[in-house]
Coordinates of C-alpha atoms in Angstrom, one line a residue:
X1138 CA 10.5 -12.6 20.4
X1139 CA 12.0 -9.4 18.3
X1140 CA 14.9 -9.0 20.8
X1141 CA 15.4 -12.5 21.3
X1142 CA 15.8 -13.2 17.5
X1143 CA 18.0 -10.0 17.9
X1144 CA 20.3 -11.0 20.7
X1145 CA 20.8 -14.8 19.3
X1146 CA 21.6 -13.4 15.6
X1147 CA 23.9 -11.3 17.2
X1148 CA 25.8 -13.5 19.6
X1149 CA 26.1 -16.1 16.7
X1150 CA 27.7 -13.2 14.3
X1151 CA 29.8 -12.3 17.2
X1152 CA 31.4 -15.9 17.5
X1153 CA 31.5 -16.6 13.7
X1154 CA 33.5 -12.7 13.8
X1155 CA 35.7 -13.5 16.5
X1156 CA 36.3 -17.2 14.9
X1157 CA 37.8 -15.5 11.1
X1158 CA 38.7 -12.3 12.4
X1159 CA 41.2 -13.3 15.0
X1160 CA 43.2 -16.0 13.4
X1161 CA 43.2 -14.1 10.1
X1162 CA 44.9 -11.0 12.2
X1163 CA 47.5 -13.2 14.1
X1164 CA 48.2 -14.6 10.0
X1165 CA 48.6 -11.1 8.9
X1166 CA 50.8 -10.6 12.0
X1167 CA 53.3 -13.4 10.7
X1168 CA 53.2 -12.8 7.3
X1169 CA 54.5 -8.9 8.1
X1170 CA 57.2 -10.3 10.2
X1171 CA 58.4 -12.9 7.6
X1172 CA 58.3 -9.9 5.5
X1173 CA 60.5 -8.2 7.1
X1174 CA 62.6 -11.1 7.7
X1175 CA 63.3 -12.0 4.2
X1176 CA 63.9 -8.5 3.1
X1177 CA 66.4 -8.6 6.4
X1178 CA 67.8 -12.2 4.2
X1179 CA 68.1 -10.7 1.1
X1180 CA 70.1 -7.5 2.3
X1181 CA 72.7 -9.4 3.9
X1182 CA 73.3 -12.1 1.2
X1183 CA 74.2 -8.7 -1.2
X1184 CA 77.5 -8.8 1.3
X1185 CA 78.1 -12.3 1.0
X1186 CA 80.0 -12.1 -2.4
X1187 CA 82.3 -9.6 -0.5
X1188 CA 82.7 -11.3 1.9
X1189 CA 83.9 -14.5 -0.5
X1190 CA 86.6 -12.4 -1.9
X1191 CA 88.0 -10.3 0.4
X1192 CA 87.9 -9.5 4.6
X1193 CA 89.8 -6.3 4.0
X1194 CA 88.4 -3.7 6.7
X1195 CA 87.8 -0.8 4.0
X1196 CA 86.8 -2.9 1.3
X1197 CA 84.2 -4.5 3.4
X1198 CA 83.5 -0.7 4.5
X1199 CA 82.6 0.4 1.0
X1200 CA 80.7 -2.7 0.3
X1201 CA 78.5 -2.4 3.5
X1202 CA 77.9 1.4 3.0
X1203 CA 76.9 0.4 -0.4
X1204 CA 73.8 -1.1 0.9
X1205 CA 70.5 0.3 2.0
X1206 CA 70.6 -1.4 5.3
X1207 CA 73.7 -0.4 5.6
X1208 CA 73.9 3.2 5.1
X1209 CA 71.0 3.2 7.5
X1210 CA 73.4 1.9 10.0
X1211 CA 71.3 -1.3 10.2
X1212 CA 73.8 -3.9 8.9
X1213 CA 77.2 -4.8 10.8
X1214 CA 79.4 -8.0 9.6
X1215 CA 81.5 -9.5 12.5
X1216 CA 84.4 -11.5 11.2
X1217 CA 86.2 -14.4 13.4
X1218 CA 89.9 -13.3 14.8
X1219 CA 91.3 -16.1 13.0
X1220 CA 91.0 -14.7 9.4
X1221 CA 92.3 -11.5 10.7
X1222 CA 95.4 -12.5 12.3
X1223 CA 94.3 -12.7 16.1
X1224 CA 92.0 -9.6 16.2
X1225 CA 87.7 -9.6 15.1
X1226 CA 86.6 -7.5 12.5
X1227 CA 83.5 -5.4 13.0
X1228 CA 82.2 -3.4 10.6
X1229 CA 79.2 -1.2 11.3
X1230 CA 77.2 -1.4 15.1
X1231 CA 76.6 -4.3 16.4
X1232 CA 73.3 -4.8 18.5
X1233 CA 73.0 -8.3 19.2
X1234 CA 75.5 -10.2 21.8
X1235 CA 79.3 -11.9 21.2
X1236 CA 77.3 -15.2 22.6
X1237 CA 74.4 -15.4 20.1
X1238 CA 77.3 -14.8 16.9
X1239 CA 79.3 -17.7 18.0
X1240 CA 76.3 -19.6 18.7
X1241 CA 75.2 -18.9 14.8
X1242 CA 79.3 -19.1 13.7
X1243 CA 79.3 -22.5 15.1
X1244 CA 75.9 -23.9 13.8
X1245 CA 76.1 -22.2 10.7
X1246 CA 72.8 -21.6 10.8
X1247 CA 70.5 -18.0 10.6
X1248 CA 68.9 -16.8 13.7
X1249 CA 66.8 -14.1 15.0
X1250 CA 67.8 -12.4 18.2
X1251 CA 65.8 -10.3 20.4
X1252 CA 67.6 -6.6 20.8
X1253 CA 66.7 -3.3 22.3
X1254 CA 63.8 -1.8 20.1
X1255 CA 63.6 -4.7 17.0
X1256 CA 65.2 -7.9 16.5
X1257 CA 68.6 -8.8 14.4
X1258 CA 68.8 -11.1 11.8
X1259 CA 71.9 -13.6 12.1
X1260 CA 73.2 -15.1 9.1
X1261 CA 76.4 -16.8 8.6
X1262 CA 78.4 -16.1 5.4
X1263 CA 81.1 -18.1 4.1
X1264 CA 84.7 -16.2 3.8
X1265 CA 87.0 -17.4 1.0
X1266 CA 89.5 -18.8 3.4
X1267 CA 87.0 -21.2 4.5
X1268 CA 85.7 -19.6 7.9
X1269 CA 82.1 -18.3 9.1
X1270 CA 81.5 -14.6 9.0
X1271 CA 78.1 -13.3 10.7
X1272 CA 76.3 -10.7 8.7
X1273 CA 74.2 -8.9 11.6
X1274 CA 70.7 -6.8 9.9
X1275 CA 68.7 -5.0 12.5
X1276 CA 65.5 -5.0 12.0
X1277 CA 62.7 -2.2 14.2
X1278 CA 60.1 -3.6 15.6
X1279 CA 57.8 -1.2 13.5
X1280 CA 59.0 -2.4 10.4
X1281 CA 58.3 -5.9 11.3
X1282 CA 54.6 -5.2 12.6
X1283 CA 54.2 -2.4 9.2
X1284 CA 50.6 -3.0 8.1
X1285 CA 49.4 -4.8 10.9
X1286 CA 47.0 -2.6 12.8
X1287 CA 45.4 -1.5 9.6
X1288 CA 45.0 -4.9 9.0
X1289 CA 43.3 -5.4 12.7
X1290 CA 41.2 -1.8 12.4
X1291 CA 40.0 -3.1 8.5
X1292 CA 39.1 -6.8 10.6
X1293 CA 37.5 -4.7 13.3
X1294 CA 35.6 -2.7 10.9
X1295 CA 34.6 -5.5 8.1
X1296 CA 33.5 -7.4 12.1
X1297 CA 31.3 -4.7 13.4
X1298 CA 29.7 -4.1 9.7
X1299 CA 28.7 -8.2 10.0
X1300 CA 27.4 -7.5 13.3
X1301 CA 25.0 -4.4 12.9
X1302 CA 24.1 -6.4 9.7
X1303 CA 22.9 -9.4 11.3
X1304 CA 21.9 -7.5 14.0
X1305 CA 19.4 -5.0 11.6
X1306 CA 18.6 -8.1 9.2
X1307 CA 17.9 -9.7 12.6
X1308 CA 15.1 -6.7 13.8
X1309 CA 13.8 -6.7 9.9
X1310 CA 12.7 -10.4 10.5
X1311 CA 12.0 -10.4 13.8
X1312 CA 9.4 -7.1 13.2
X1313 CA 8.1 -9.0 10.3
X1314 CA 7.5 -12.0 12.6
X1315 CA 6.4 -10.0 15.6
X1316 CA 3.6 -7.3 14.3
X1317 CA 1.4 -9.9 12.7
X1318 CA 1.5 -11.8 16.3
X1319 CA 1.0 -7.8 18.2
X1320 CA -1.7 -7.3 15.5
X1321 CA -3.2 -10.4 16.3
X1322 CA -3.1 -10.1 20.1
X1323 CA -4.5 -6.9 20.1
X1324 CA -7.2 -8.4 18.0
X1325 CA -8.3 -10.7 20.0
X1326 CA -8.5 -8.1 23.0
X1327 CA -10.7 -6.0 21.0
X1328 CA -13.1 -8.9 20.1
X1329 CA -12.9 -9.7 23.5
X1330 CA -14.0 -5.5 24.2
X1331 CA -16.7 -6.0 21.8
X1332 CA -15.7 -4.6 18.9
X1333 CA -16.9 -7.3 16.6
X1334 CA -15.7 -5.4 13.4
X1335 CA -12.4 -6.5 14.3
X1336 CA -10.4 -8.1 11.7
X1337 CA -6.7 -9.1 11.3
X1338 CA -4.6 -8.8 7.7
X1339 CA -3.5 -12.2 7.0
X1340 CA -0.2 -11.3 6.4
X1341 CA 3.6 -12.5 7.7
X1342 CA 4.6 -16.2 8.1
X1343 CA 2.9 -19.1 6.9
X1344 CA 2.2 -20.3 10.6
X1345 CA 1.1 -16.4 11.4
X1346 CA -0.6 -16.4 8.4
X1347 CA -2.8 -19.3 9.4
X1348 CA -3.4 -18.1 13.1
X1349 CA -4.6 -14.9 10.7
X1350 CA -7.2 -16.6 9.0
X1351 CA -8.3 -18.9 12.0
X1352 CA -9.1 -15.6 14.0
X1353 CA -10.8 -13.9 11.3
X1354 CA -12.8 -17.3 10.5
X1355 CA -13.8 -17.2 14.4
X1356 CA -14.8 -13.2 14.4
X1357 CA -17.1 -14.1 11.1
X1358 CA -18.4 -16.8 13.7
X1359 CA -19.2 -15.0 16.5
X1360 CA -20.7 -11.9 14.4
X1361 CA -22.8 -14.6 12.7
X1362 CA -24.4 -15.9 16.0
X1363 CA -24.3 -12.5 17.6
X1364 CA -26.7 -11.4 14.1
X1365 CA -28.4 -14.3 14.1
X1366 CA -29.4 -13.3 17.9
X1367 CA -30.4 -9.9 17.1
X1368 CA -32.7 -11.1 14.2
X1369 CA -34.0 -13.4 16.6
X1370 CA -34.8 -10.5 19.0
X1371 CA -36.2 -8.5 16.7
X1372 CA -38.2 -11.1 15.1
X1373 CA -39.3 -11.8 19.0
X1374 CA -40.2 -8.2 18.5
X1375 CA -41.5 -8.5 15.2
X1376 CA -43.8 -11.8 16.5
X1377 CA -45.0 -10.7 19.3
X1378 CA -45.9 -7.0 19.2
X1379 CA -47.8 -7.2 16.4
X1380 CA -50.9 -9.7 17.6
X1381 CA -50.2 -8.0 20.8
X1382 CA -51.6 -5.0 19.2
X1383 CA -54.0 -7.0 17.1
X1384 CA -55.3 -8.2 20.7
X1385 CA -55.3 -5.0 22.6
X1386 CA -57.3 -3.7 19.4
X1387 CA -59.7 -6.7 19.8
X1388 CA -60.3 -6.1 23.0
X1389 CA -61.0 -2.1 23.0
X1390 CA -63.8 -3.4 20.8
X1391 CA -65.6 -6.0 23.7
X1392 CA -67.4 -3.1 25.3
X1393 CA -67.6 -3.0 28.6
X1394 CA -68.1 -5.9 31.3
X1395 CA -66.1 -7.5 33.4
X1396 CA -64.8 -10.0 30.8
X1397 CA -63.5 -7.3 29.0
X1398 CA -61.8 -5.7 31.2
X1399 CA -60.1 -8.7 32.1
X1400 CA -59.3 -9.3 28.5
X1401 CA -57.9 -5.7 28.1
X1402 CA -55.9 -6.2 31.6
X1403 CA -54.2 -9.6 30.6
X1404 CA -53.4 -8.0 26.9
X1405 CA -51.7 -5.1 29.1
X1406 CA -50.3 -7.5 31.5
X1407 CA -48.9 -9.4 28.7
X1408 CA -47.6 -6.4 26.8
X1409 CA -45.7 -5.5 29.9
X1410 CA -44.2 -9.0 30.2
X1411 CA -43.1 -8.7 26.7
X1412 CA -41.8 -5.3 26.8
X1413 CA -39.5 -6.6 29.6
X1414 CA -38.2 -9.4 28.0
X1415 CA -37.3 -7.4 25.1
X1416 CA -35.7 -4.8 27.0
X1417 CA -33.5 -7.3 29.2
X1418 CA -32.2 -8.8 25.7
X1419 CA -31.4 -6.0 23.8
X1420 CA -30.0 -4.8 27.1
X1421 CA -27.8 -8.2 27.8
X1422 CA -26.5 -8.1 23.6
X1423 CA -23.0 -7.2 23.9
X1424 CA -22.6 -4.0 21.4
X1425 CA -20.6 -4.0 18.2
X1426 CA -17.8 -1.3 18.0
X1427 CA -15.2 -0.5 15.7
X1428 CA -17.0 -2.6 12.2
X1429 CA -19.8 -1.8 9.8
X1430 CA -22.8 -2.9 11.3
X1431 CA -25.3 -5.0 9.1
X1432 CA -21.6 -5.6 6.9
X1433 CA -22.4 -8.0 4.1
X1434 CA -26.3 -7.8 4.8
X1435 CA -29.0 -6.2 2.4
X1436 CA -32.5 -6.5 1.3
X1437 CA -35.1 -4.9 -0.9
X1438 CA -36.4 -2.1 1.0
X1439 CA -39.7 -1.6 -1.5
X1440 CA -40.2 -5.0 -1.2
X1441 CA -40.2 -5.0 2.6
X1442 CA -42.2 -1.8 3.3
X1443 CA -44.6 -3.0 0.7
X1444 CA -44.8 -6.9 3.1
X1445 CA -45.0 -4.4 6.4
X1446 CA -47.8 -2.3 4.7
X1447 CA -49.9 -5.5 3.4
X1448 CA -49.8 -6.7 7.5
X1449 CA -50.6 -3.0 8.4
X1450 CA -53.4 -2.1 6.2
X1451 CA -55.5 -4.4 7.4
X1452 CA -55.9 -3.1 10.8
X1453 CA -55.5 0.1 9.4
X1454 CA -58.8 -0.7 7.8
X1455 CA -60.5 -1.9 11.1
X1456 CA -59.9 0.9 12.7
X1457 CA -61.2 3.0 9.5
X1458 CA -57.7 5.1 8.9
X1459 CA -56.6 6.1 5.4
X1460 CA -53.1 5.2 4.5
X1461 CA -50.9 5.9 2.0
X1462 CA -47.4 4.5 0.4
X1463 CA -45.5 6.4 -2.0
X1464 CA -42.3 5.4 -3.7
X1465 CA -41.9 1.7 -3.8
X1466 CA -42.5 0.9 -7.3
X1467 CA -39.2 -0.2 -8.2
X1468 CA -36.6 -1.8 -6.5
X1469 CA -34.3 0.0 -3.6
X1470 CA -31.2 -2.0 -2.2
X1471 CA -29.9 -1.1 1.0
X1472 CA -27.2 -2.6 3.3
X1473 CA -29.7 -3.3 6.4
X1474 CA -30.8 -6.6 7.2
X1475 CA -34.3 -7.6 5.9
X1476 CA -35.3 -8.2 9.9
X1477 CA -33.6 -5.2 11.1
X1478 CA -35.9 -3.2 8.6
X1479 CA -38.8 -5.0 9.3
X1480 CA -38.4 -4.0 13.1
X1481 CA -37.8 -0.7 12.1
X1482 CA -41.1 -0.4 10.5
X1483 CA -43.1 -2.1 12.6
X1484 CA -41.8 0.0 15.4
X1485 CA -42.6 3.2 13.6
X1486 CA -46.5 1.5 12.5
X1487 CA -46.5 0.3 15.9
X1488 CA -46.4 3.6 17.1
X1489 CA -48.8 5.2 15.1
X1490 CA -51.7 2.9 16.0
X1491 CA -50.9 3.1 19.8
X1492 CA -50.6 7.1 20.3
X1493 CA -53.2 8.3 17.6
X1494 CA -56.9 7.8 17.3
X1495 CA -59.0 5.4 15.4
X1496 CA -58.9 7.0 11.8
X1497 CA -56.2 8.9 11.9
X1498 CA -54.6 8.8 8.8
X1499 CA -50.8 8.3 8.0
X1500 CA -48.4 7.9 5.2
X1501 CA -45.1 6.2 3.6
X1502 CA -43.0 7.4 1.2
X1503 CA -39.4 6.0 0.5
X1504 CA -37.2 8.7 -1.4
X1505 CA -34.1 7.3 -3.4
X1506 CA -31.3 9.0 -4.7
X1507 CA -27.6 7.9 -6.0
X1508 CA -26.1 8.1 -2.5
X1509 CA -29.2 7.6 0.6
X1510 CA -32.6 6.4 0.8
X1511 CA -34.8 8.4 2.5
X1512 CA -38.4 6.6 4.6
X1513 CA -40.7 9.0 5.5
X1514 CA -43.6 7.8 8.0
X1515 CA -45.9 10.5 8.8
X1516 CA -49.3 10.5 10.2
X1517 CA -52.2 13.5 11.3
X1518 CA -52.1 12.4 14.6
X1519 CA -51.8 15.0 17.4
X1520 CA -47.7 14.9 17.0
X1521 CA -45.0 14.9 19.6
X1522 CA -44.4 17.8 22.3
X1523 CA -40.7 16.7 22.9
X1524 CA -39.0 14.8 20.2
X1525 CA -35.7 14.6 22.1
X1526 CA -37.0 12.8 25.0
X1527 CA -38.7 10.7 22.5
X1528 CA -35.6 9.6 20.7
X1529 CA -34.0 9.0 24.2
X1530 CA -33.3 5.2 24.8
X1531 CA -35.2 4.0 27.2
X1532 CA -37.6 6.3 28.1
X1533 CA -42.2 5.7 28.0
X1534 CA -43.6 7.7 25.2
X1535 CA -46.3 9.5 25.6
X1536 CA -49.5 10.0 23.2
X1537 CA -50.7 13.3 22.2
X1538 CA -53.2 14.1 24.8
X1539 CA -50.5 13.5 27.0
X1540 CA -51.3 10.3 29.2
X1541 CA -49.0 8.0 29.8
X1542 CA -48.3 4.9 27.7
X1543 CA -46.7 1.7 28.6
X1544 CA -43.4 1.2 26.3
X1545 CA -39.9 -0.2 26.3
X1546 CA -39.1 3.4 24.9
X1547 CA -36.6 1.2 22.1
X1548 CA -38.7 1.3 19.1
X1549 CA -37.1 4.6 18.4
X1550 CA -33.8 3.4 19.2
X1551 CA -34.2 0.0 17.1
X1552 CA -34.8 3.0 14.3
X1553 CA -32.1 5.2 15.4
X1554 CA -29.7 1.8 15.2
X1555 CA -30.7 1.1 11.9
X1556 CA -30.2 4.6 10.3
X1557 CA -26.9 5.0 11.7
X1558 CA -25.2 1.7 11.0
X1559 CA -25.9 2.9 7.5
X1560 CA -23.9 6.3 8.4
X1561 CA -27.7 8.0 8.4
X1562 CA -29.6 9.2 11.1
X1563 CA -33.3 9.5 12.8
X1564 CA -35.3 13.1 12.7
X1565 CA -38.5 13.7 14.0
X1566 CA -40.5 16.5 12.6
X1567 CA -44.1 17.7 11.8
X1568 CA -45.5 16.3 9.0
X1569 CA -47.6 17.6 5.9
X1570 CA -50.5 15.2 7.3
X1571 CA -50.4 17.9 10.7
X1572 CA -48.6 15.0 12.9
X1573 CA -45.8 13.6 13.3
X1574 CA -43.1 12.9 10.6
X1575 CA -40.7 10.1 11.6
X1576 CA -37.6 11.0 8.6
X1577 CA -35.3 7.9 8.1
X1578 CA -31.5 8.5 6.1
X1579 CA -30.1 5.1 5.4
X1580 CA -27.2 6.0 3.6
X1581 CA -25.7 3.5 0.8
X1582 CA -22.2 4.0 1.1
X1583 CA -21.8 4.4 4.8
X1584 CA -21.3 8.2 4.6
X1585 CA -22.5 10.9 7.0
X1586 CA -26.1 11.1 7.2
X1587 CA -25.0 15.0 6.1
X1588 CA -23.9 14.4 2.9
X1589 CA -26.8 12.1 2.8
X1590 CA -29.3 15.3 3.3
X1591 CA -27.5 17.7 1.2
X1592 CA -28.7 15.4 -1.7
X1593 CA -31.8 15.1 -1.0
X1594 CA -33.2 18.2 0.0
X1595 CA -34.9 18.4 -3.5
X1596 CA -36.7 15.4 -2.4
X1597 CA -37.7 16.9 1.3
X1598 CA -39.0 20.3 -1.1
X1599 CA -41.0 17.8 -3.2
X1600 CA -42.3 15.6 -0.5
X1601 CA -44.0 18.9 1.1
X1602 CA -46.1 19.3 -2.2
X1603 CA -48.9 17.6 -0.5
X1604 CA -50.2 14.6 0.6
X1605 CA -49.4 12.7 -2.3
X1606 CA -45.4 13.0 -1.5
X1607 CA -44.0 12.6 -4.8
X1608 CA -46.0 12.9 -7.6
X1609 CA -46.1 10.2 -10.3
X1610 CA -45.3 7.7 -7.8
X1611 CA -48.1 7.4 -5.4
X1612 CA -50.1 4.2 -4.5
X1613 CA -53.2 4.7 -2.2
X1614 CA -55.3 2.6 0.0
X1615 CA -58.4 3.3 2.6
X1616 CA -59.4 0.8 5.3
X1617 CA -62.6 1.3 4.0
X1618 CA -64.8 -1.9 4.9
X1619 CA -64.3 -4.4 1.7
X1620 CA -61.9 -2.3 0.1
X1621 CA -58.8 -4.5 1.2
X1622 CA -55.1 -3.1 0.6
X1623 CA -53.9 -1.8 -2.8
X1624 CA -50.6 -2.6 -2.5

């Protein structure tokens, strides 16, 4: 489209050049030549009143020295033989030919004859005795085209400045019309990549300008359906898992029989079936590249740990562990999704109740700080012998006596994903408790989950005090039987 605009604009300039240009250079052409022709006019009727008076051979000698022309040796007055008793009289050199003066003699009217290297102006001149003189003015052909090729080369110039005018006006428009509609192809083949974040200025003309806003309206469409299908995979997550584990807990409590172990083999069977649902659609979601995760979403993330916790204590308090939250006294916004966090957490808990004992104790603490907000969710459990393989995606986790347990391996990852859409991270570390210490940075202004850690190492120092995290902000709870959460 660029060159197109660029090639019309300049063919169009072209013909409107050529259509001025060239007729205004063949007028300036004419105008120099009747120049020079009435200067040629004007020269030879300063020998006419000579001419009038007397034909005398040195007298008209004098006179036609006397002139510019003619001390040039441009001007030459022929006079008939009849006035000068049978013989011509020439004065000065004559260029044009004995036929073209008595053609002008007899018509008594100027002419313009061609001669070698100008032309000669012709003009008959009444003598006193009543006969036609010629007065002969030789004019060069430079003087009579003087001017003229500066007159073409100024054209040229004044034509070829129109031209790259046009021509760079031309590009200006055509890249002003062009980019918005690269920008907005390329656009589209990233959303069509997967890279959701995708976003096109609305910029450029009012038709571009529209196709602009369309797009962006349709990329805020499809993120909104593609979020609106991972909250509904994690809240399949969040729905399922949890009376899953409610079940498998009820049933370790049946005893033994073959009832139970049927119960406890279709709660397995069933956890299996889930696990592979949820791994073939978090497998299946197209990913997000190049935009802020989570952009535009937020929740309350003492309010959400504090809902999690209230679920979480009470089987915390059937199996007889003592829990602890720290740190969610006051309000803490973050720019995660209210399910995303949610699944986070009930991953983590999840975790806790399927690879430690009955009663083993853990903790939550949420740090908070100008910049990041720190979870930590730590428990005395016999901890993790290989915390990279644990983070890996994908892989079964294993409990602390080492036997194998059946898991998706993504409840780590849904963590990991939340942290870092934040511009945090996931660490897993040994905890004050003598477990594991799962240590959450969601940062709050998308930074690096390093400047997120150099400001709260004060907070990791205090959180190390003891089990009470930080102090002044503590809220315990024991699953002591008819004790009931203290949220």
């Amino acid at each position: 489209m660029r060159w197109a605009l660029v090639k019309v604009c300049l063919a169009v300039t072209a013909m409107v050049v050529i259509a001025f240009a060239v007729p205004l250079g063949l007028v300036i052409k004419e105008m120099a030549r009747d120049r020079a022709f009435s200067d040629a006019e004007r020269q030879a009727a300063t020998i006419g009143p000579t001419l009038t008076i007397t034909t005398d051979r040195e007298e008209l000698t004098r006179a036609v020295l006397s002139t510019e022309p003619g001390g040039r040796g441009r001007l030459a007055v022929h006079v008939p033989a009849a006035e000068q008793d049978g013989e011509r009289l020439e004065i000065g050199e004559r260029r044009a030919t004995r036929q073209d003066l008595e053609t002008v003699r007899k018509s008594g009217r100027a002419a313009i004859a061609e001669v070698p290297g100008g032309s000669a102006l012709l003009q008959p001149t009444a003598l006193g005795s009543g006969g036609i003189a010629v007065v002969e003015v030789f004019v060069p052909e430079n003087e009579v085209s003087n001017g003229v090729g500066t007159a073409w080369l100024v054209l040229a110039g004044v034509g070829i400045a129109l031209i790259v005018g046009s021509v760079a006006v031309a590009d200006r428009l055509g890249v002003r019309m062009v980019q918005p509609a690269q920008r907005l192809a390329g656009a589209a083949q990233d959303l069509g990549e997967g890279r959701l974040g995708t976003r096109v200025p609305e910029e450029g003309p009012t038709e571009l300008r529209s196709a602009a806003v369309a797009f962006n309206s349709m990329a805020d469409q499809v993120v909104q359906l593609l979020a609106n299908e991972r909250e509904l995979a994690a809240d399949l997550s969040h729905r399922l898992r949890t009376p899953l584990t409610v079940l498998r807990l009820n049933a370790a409590s049946l005893g033994e029989g073959p009832a139970a172990e049927q119960t406890r083999a279709a709660v397995e069977q069933l956890e299996r079936e889930v696990d592979t649902i949820i791994r073939t659609a978090r497998e299946q979601r197209p990913q997000t590249q190049g935009g802020q995760p989570g952009a535009g979403a937020g929740c309350d993330a003492s309010e959400v740990i504090r809902e999690r916790m209230g679920f979480w204590s009470a089987l915390a308090e059937d199996e007889g562990r003592t829990v602890r939250l720290a740190g969610v006294d006051r309000t803490v916004r973050i720019p995660v999704a209210r399910p995303e966090l949610a699944a986070a957490l009930d991953a983590l808990l999840g975790n806790v109740f399927r690879h430690t004992p009955e009663g083993t104790a853990f903790a939550v603490d949420v740090h908070h700080s100008g910049d990041a907000v720190i979870v930590l969710v730590s428990d005395a459990g016999p901890g993790i012998p290989d915390p990279e393989s644990a983070l890996a995606r994908g892989a079964s986790g294993r409990n602390g006596a080492g036997s194998e347990v059946g898991s998706t391996g993504l409840g780590l990852d849904i963590v990991r994903r939340v942290a870092e859409s934040t511009g945090g991270d996931l660490r897993i570390g040994r905890s004050v408790l003598g477990g594991t210490e799962v240590r959450i940075w969601i940062g709050l202004d998308g930074g690096p989950a390093e400047r997120a850690r150099r400001g709260h190492r004060v907070g990791r120092r205090n959180g190390r005090r003891g089990p009470r995290g930080v102090r002044g902000r503590n809220t315990e709870f024991r699953g002591a039987p008819g004790a009931g959460p203290h949220l």
